[in-house]
CSV table of C-alpha atoms in Angstrom, one decimal:
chain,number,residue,atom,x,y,z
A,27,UNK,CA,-253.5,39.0,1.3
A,28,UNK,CA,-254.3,43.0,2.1
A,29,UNK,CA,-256.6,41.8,5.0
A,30,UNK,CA,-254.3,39.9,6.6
A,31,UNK,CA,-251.3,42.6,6.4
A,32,UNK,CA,-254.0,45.1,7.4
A,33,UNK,CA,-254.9,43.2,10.6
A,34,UNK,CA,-250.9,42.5,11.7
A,35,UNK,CA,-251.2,46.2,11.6
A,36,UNK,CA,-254.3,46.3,13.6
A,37,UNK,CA,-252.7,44.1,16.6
A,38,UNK,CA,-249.6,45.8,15.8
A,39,UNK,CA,-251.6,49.3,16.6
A,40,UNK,CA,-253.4,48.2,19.5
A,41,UNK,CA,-250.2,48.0,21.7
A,42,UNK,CA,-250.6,52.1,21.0
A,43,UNK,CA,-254.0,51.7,21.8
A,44,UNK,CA,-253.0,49.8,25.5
A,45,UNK,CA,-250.9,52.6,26.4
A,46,UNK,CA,-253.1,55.0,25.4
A,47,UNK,CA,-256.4,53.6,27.5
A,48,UNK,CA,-254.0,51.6,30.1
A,49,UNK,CA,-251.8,55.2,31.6
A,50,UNK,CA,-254.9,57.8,31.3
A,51,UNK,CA,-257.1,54.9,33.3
A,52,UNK,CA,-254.3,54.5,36.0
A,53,UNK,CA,-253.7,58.2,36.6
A,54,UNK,CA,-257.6,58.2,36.7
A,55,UNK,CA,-257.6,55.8,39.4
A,56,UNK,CA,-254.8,58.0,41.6
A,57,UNK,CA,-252.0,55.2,41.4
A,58,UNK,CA,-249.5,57.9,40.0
A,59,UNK,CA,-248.4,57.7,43.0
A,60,UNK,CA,-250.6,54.8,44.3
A,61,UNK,CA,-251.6,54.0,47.8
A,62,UNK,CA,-248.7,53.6,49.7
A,63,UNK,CA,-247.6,50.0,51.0
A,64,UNK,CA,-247.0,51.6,54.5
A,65,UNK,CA,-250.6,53.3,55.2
A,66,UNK,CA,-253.2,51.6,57.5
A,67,UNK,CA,-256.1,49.8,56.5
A,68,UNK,CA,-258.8,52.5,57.2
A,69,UNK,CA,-256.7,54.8,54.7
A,70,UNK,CA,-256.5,52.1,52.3
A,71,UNK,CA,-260.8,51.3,52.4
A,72,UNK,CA,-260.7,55.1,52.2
A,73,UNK,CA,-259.6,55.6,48.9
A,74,UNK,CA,-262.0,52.6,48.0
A,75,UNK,CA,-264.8,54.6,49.5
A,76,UNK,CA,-264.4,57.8,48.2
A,77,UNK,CA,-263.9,57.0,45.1
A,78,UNK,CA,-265.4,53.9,44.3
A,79,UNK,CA,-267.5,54.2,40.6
A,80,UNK,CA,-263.4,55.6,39.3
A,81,UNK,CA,-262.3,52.3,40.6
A,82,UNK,CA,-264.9,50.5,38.9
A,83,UNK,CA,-265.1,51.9,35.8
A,84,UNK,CA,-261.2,51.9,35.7
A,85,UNK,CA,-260.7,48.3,36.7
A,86,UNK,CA,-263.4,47.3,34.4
A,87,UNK,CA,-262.2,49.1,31.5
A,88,UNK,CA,-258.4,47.7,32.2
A,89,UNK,CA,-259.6,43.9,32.0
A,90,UNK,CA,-261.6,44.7,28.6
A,91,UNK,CA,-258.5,46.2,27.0
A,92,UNK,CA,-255.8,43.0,28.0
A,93,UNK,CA,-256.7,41.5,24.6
A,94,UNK,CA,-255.4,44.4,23.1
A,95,UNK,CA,-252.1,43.5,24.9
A,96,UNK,CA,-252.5,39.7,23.9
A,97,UNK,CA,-253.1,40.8,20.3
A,98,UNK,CA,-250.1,43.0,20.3
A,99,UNK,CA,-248.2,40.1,21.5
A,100,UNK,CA,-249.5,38.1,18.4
A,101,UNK,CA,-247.9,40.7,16.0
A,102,UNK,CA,-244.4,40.7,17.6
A,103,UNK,CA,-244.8,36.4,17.5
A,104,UNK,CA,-245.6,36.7,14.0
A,105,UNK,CA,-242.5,39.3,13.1
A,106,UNK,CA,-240.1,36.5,15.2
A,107,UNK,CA,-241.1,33.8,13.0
A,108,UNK,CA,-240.1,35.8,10.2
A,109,UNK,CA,-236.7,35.8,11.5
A,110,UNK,CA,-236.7,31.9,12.5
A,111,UNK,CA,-237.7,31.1,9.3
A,112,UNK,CA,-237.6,27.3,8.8
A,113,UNK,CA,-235.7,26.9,12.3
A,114,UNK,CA,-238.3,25.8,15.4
A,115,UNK,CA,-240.6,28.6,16.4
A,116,UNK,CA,-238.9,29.0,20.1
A,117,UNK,CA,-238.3,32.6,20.3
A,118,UNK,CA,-242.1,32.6,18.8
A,119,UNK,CA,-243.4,30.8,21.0
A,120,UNK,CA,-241.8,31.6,24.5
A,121,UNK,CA,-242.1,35.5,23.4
A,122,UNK,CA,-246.2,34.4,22.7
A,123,UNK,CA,-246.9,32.5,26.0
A,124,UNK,CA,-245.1,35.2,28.4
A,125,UNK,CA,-247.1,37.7,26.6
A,126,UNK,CA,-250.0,35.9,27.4
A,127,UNK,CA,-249.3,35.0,31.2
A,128,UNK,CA,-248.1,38.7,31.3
A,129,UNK,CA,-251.8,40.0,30.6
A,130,UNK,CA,-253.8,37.4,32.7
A,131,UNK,CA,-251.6,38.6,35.7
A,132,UNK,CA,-253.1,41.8,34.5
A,133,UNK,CA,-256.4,41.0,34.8
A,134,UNK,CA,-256.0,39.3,38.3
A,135,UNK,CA,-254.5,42.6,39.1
A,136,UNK,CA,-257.6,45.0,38.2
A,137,UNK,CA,-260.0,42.3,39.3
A,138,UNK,CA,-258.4,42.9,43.2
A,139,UNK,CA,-259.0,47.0,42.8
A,140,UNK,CA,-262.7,46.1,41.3
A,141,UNK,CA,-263.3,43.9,44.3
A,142,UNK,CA,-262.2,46.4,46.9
A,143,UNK,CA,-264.7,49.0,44.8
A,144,UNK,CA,-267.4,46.7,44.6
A,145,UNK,CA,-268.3,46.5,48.0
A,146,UNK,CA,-266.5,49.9,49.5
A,147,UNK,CA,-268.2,49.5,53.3
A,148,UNK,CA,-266.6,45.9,53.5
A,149,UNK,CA,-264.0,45.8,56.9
A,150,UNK,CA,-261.1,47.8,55.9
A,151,UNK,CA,-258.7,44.8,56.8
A,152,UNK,CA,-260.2,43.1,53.5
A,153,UNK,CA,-259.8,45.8,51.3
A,154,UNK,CA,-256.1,45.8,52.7
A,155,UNK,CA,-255.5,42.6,51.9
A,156,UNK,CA,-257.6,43.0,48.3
A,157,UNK,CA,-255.1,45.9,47.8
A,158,UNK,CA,-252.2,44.3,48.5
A,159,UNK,CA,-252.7,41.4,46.4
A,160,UNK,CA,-253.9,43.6,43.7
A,161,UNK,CA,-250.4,45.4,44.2
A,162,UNK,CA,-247.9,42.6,44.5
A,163,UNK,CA,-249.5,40.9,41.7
A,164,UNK,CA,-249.6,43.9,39.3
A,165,UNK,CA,-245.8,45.1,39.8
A,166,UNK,CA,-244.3,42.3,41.3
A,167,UNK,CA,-245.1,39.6,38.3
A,168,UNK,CA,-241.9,40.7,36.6
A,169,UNK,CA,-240.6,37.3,35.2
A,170,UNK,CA,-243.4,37.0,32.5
A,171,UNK,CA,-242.6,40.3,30.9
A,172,UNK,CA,-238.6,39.7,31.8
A,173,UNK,CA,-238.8,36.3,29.3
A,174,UNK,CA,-241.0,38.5,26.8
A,175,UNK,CA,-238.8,41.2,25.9
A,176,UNK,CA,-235.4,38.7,26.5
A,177,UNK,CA,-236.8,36.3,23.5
A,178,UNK,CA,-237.6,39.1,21.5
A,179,UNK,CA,-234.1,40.4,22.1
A,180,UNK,CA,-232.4,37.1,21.4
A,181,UNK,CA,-234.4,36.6,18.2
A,182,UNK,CA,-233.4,40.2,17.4
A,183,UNK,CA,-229.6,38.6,18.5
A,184,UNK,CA,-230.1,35.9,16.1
A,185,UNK,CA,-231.2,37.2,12.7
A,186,UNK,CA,-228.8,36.9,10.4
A,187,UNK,CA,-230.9,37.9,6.9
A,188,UNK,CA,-229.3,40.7,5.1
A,189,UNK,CA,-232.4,42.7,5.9
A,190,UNK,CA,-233.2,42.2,9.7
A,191,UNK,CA,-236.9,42.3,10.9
A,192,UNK,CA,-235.7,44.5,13.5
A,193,UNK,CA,-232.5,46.4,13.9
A,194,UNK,CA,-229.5,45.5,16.4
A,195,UNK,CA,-230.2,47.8,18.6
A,196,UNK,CA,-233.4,46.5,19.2
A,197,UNK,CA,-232.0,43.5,20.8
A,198,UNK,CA,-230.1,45.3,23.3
A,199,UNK,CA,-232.6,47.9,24.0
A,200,UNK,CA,-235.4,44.6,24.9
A,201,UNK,CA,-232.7,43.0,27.3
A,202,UNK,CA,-232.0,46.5,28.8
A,203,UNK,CA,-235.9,46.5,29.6
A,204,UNK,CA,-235.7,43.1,31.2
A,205,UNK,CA,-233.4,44.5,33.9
A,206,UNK,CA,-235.2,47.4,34.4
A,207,UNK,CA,-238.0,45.6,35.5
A,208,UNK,CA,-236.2,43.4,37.5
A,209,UNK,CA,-236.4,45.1,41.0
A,210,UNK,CA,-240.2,45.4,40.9
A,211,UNK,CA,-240.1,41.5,41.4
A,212,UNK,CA,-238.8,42.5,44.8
A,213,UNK,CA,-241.4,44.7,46.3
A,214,UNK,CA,-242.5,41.9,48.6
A,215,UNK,CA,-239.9,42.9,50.5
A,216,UNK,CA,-240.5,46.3,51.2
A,217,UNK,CA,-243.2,48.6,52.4
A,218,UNK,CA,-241.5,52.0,51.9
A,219,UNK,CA,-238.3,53.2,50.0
A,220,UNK,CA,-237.8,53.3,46.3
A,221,UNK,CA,-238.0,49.5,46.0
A,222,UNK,CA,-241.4,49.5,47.7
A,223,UNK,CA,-244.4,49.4,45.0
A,224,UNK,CA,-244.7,53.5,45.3
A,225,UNK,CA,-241.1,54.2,44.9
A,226,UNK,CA,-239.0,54.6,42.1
A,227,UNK,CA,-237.9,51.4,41.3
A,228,UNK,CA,-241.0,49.4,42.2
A,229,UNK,CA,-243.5,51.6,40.2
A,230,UNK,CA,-242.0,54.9,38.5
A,231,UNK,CA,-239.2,53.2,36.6
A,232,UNK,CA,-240.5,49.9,35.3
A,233,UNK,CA,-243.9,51.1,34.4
A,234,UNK,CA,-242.6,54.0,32.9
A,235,UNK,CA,-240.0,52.0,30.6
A,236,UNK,CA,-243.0,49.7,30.2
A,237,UNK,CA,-245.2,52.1,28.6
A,238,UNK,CA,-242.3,53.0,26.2
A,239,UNK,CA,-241.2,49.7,25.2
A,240,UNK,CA,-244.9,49.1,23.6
A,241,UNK,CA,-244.3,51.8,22.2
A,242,UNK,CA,-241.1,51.6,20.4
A,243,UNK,CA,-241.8,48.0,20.0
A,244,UNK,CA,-245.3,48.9,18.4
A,245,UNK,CA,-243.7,51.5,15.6
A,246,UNK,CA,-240.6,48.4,15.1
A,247,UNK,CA,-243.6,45.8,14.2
A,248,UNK,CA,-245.3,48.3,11.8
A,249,UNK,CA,-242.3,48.8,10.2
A,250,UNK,CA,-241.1,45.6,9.7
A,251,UNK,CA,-244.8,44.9,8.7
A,252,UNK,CA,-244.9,47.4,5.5
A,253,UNK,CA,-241.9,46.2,4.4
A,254,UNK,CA,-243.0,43.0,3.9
A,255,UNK,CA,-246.8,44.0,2.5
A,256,UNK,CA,-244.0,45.8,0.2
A,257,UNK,CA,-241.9,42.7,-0.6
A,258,UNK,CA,-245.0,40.4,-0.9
A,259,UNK,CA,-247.1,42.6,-3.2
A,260,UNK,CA,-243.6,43.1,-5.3
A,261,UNK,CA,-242.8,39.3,-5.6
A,262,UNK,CA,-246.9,39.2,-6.8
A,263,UNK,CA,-246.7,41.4,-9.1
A,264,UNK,CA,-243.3,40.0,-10.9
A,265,UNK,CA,-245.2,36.6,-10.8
A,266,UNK,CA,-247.6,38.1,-13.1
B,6,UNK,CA,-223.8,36.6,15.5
B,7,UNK,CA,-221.9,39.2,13.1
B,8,UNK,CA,-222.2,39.5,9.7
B,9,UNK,CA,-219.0,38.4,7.2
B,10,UNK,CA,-216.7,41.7,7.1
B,11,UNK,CA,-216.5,43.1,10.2
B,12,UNK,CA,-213.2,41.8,11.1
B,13,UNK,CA,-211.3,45.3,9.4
B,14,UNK,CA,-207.9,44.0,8.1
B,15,UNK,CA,-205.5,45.6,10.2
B,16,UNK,CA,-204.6,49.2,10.0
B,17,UNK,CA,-208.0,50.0,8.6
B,18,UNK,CA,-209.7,50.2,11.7
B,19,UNK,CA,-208.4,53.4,12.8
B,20,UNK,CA,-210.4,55.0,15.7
B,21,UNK,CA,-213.1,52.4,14.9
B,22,UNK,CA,-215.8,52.1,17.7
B,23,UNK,CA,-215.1,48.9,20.0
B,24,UNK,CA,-217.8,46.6,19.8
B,25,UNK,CA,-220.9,47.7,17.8
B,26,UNK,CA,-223.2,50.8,18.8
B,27,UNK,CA,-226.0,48.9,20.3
B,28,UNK,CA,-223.7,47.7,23.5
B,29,UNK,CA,-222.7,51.1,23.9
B,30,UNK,CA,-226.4,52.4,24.1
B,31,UNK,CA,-227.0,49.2,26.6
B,32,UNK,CA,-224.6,50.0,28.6
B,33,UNK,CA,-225.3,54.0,29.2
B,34,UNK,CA,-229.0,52.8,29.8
B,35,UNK,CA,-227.6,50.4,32.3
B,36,UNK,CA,-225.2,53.1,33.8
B,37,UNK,CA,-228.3,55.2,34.0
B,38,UNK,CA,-230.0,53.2,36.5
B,39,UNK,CA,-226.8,52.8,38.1
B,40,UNK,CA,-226.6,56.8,38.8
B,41,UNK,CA,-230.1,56.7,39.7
B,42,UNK,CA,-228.7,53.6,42.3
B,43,UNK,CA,-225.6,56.2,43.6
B,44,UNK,CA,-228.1,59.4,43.3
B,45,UNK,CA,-230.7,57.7,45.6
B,46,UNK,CA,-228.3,56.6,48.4
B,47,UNK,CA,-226.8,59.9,48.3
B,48,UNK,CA,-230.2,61.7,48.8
B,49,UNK,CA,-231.3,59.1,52.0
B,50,UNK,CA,-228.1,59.0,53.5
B,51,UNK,CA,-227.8,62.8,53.7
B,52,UNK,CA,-231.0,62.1,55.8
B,53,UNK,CA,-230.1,59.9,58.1
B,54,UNK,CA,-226.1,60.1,58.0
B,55,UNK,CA,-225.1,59.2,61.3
B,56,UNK,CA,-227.4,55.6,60.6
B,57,UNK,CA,-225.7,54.8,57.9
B,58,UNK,CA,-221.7,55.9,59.3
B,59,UNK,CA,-222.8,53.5,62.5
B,60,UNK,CA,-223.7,50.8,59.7
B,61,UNK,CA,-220.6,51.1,58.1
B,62,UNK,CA,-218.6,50.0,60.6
B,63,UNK,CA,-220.2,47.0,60.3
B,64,UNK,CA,-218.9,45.9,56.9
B,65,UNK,CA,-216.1,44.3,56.3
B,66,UNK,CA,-213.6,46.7,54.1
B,67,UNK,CA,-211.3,43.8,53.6
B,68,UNK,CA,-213.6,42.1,51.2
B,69,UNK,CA,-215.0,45.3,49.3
B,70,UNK,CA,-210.8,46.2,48.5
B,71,UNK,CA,-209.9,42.3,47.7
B,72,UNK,CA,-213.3,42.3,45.1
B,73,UNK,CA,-211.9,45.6,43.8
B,74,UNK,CA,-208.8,44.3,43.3
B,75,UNK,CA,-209.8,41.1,41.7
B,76,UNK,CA,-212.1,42.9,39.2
B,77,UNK,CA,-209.5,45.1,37.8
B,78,UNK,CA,-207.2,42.1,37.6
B,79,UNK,CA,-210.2,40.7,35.8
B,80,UNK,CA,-210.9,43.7,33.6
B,81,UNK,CA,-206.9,43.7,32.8
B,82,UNK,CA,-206.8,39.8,32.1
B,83,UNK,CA,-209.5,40.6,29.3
B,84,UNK,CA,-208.5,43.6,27.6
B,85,UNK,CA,-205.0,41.8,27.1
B,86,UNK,CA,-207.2,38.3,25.6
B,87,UNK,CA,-208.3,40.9,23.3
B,88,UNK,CA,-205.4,42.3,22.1
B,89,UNK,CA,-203.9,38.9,22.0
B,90,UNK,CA,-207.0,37.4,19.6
B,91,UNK,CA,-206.2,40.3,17.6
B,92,UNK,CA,-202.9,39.2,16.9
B,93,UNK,CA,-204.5,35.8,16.3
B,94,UNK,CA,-203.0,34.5,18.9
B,95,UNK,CA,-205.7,32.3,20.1
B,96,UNK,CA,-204.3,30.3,23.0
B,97,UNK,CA,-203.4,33.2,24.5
B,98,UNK,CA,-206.4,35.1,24.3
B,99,UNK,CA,-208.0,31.8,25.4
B,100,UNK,CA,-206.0,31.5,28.5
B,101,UNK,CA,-206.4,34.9,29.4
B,102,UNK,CA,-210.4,35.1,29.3
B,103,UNK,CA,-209.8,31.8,31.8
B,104,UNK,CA,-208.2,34.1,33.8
B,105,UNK,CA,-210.5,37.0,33.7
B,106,UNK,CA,-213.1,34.6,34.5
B,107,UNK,CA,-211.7,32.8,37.4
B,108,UNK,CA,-210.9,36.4,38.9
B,109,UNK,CA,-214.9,37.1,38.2
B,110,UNK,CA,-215.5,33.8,40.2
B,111,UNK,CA,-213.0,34.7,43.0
B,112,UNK,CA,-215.6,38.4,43.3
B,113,UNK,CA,-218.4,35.9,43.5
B,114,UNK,CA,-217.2,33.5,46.4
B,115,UNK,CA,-216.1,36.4,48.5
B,116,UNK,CA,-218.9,38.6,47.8
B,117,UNK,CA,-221.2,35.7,49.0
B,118,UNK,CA,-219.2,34.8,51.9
B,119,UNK,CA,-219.7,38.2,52.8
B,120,UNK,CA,-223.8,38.0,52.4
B,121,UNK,CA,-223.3,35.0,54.3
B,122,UNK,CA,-221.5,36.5,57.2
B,123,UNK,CA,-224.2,39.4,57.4
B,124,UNK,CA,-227.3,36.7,57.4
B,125,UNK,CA,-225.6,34.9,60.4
B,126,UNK,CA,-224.7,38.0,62.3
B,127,UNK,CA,-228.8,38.6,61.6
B,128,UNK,CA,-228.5,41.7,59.4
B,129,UNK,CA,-230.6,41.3,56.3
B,130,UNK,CA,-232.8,43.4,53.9
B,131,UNK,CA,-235.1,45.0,56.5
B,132,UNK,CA,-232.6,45.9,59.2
B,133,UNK,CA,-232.5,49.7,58.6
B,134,UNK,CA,-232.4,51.9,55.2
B,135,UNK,CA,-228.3,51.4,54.8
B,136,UNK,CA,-228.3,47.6,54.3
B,137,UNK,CA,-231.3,47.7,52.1
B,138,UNK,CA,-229.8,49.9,49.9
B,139,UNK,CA,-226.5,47.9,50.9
B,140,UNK,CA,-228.0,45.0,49.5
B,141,UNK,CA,-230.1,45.9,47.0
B,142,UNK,CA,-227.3,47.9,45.1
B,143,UNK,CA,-224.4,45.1,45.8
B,144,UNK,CA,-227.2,42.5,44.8
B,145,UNK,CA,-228.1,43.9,41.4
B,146,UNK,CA,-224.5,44.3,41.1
B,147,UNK,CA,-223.8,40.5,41.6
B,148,UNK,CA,-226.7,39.5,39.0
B,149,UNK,CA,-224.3,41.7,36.5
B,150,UNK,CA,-221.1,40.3,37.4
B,151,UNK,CA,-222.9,36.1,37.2
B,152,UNK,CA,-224.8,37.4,34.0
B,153,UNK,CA,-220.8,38.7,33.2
B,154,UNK,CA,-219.0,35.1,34.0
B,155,UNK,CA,-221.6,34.2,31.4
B,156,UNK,CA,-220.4,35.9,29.1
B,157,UNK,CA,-217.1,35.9,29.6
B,158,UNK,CA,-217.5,32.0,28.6
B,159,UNK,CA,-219.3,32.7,25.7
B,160,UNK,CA,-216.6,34.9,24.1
B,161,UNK,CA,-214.2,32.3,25.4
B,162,UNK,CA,-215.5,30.1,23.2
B,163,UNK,CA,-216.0,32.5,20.1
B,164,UNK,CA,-212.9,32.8,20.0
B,165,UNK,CA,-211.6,29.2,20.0
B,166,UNK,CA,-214.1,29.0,17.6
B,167,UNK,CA,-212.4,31.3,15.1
B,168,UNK,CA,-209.4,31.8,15.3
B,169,UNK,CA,-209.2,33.7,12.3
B,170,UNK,CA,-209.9,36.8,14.3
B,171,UNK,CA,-213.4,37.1,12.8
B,172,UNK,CA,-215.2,37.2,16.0
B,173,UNK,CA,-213.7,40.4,17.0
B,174,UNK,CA,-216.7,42.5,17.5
B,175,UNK,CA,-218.6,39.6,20.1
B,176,UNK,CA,-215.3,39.7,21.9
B,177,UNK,CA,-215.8,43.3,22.2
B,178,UNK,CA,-219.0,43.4,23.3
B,179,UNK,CA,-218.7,40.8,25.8
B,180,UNK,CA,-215.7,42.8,27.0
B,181,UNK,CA,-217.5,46.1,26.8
B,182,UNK,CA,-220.0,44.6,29.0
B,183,UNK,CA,-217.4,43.1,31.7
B,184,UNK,CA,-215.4,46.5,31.8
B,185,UNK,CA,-219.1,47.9,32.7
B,186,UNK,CA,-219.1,45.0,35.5
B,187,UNK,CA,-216.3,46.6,36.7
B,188,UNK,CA,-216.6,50.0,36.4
B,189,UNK,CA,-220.1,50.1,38.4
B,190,UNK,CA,-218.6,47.9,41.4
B,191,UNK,CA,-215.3,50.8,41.6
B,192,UNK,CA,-217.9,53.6,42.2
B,193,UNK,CA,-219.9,50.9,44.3
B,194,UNK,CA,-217.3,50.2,46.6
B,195,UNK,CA,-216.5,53.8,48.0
B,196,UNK,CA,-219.7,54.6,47.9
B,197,UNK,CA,-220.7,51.8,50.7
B,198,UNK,CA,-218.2,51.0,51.9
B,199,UNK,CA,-215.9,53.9,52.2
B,200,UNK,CA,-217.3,57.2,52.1
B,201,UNK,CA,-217.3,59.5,55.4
């Protein structure tokens, strides 16, 4: 029983550990702010070129550490079948899949800035395109992420126990982050402004409230999480 | 959705908090981005002011004031549902969330008519900075006010469903949420529409 509460905390943790590898790596890579949407295709293959081993490493390192995300997913599905109980796992289950789809559009992401990286002397109309893609996919995939935090919300909505896996204001705060990162799903639409993918509400805001949510929603699970190793090891002991 | 007990008998809830805390917090976070909405028009159009006077002309003023005017109706039909469920008087209060939401439609046909009107006359997203932001803000804005009709049927129903008064805190916070709605959309319009 200790080895399974110690590895919800592990996944639980390794949200942390995403933000902590994930932000360091991106400000590595100079997308703080990134290329801008607007700029020509020999300024976009320059970046590539100069800098082409931080784009590697960084994109290479980014696709390793999605599992952490999926994993971090895991422990938040496990905490919203706490709260369904004997009901149908739905909130479970649509919070786990979008978690899932969330990190795979991650990796198609980085795998677009490794491309461009791998071979820097390519035409710079093919890195532009590579970049683009790598762009529109990365902040503009806002749906998966959207359904993630609403069905965590709603669950949160939805507990009625006398001792709630996570407080109210969770719920709000999770649909609150769903409409934050609703405008990035719109930067197909722009190439300069603060709805493009270098302005504030294509890239500062939701990534920024991104980062933060793991967070907070990180320290809610390992809460929640030593409560019940507390609960469990309590009902053990009064079966003795 | 709320625990037994939180329907205060009556004179106990003295300068009680409508609602719970959790849709306040919601709904600063939400006014937030809103001021981030109203600070980041200000900023570009004190760039490029005499673009964005020349592209006011070219919205209609009749339908921002008539949207105005429906939403506070709107806002007014629903505080007094309120106060009516709190008297348990649960036809009433029924009747009057109709008529919030029918106002709440009324915003949603003109406010699409008017999108309408501007796609035809070939302005859209991309036609200079003052309509993006013109449709960007009014367009996030009409996501809250459908995401608000929503609602406004929900706590429609809550309250059929008990008439005993002890959904009083949902009603709240679906009310909290619509007065938000409207709030937003009376700094909006000026804003836009309006301002010189």
């Amino acid at each position: 029983m200790e080895m399974n509460y110690r590895f919800q905390q592990l996944c639980a943790c390794s949200g942390l550990a995403l933000v902590f590898i994930l932000f360091p790596l991106l400000i590595l890579m100079g997308f703080f702010p990134p290329p801008s949407p607007s700029e020509g295709a020999d300024a976009i293959a320059a970046h590539y070129a100069n800098d082409s081993w931080i784009f590697l490493l960084g994109g290479a390192v980014t696709i390793q550490v999605s599992a952490l995300g999926v994993i971090w997913t895991a422990a938040i599905s496990v905490q919203l079948r706490h709260i369904e109980g004997n009901l149908p796992p739905i909130f479970s289950l649509s919070q786990l899949v979008c978690g899932v789809l969330a990190n795979s559009v991650f990796i198609f992401a980085c795998a677009g800035w490794v491309v461009c990286a791998f071979r820097p002397d390519r035409a710079p109309e093919i890195i532009q395109t590579l970049n683009d893609w790598a762009f529109i996919i990365f902040l503009g995939t806002v749906s998966p992420l959207m359904v993630q935090a609403l069905s965590i919300g709603m669950a949160t909505f939805s507990d009625e126990s006398s001792e709630p896996v996570f407080p109210r204001w969770a719920g709000f705060f999770n649909c609150w982050v769903a409409a934050i990162f609703l405008p990035a799903g719109l930067i197909p639409f722009f190439k300069s402004g603060p709805f493009a993918w270098d302005g504030l509400f294509g890239l500062w805001l939701p990534v920024g409230v991104f980062g933060g949510w793991i967070v907070v929603m990180s320290f809610l699970v390992l809460g929640a999480i030593k409560r019940q190793k507390a609960d469990a090891f309590a009902a053990l002991a009064g079966a003795k | 959705m709320n625990g037994p007990g939180v329907a205060a008998a009556p004179g106990a809830s003295a300068r009680r908090l409508p609602g719970e805390e959790g849709i306040w917090a919601f709904v600063l976070g939400d006014m937030l981005i809103f001021s981030l909405f109203f600070g980041t028009f200000l900023y570009y159009r004190n760039e490029q002011t005499e673009l964005f006077l020349q592209s006011q002309l070219l919205l209609n003023k009749n339908y921002g004031a008539a949207n105005t005017l429906l939403l506070l109706t709107s806002s007014w039909f629903v505080a007094t549902a309120l106060h009516m469920y709190r008297k348990q008087n649960t036809e009433w209060a029924a009747r009057f969330l109709a008529a919030g939401f029918l106002c709440g439609l009324g915003f949603a046909v003109i406010k699409v008519t008017e999108f309408g009107e501007k796609f035809r006359a070939g302005i859209t997203l991309n036609t200079n900075d003052f309509f993006m932001y013109y449709f960007m803000f009014t367009g996030i804005h009409f996501l809250h006010v459908l995401i608000g009709l929503g609602v406004l049927f929900f706590i429609r129903r809550t309250a059929l469903q008990t008439p005993d008064g002890s959904g009083i805190r949902t009603l709240e916070n679906g009310a909290t949420f619509w007065h938000m709605v409207d709030l937003l959309w009376i700094v909006l319009f000026p804003l836009i529409y309006l301002l010189k």
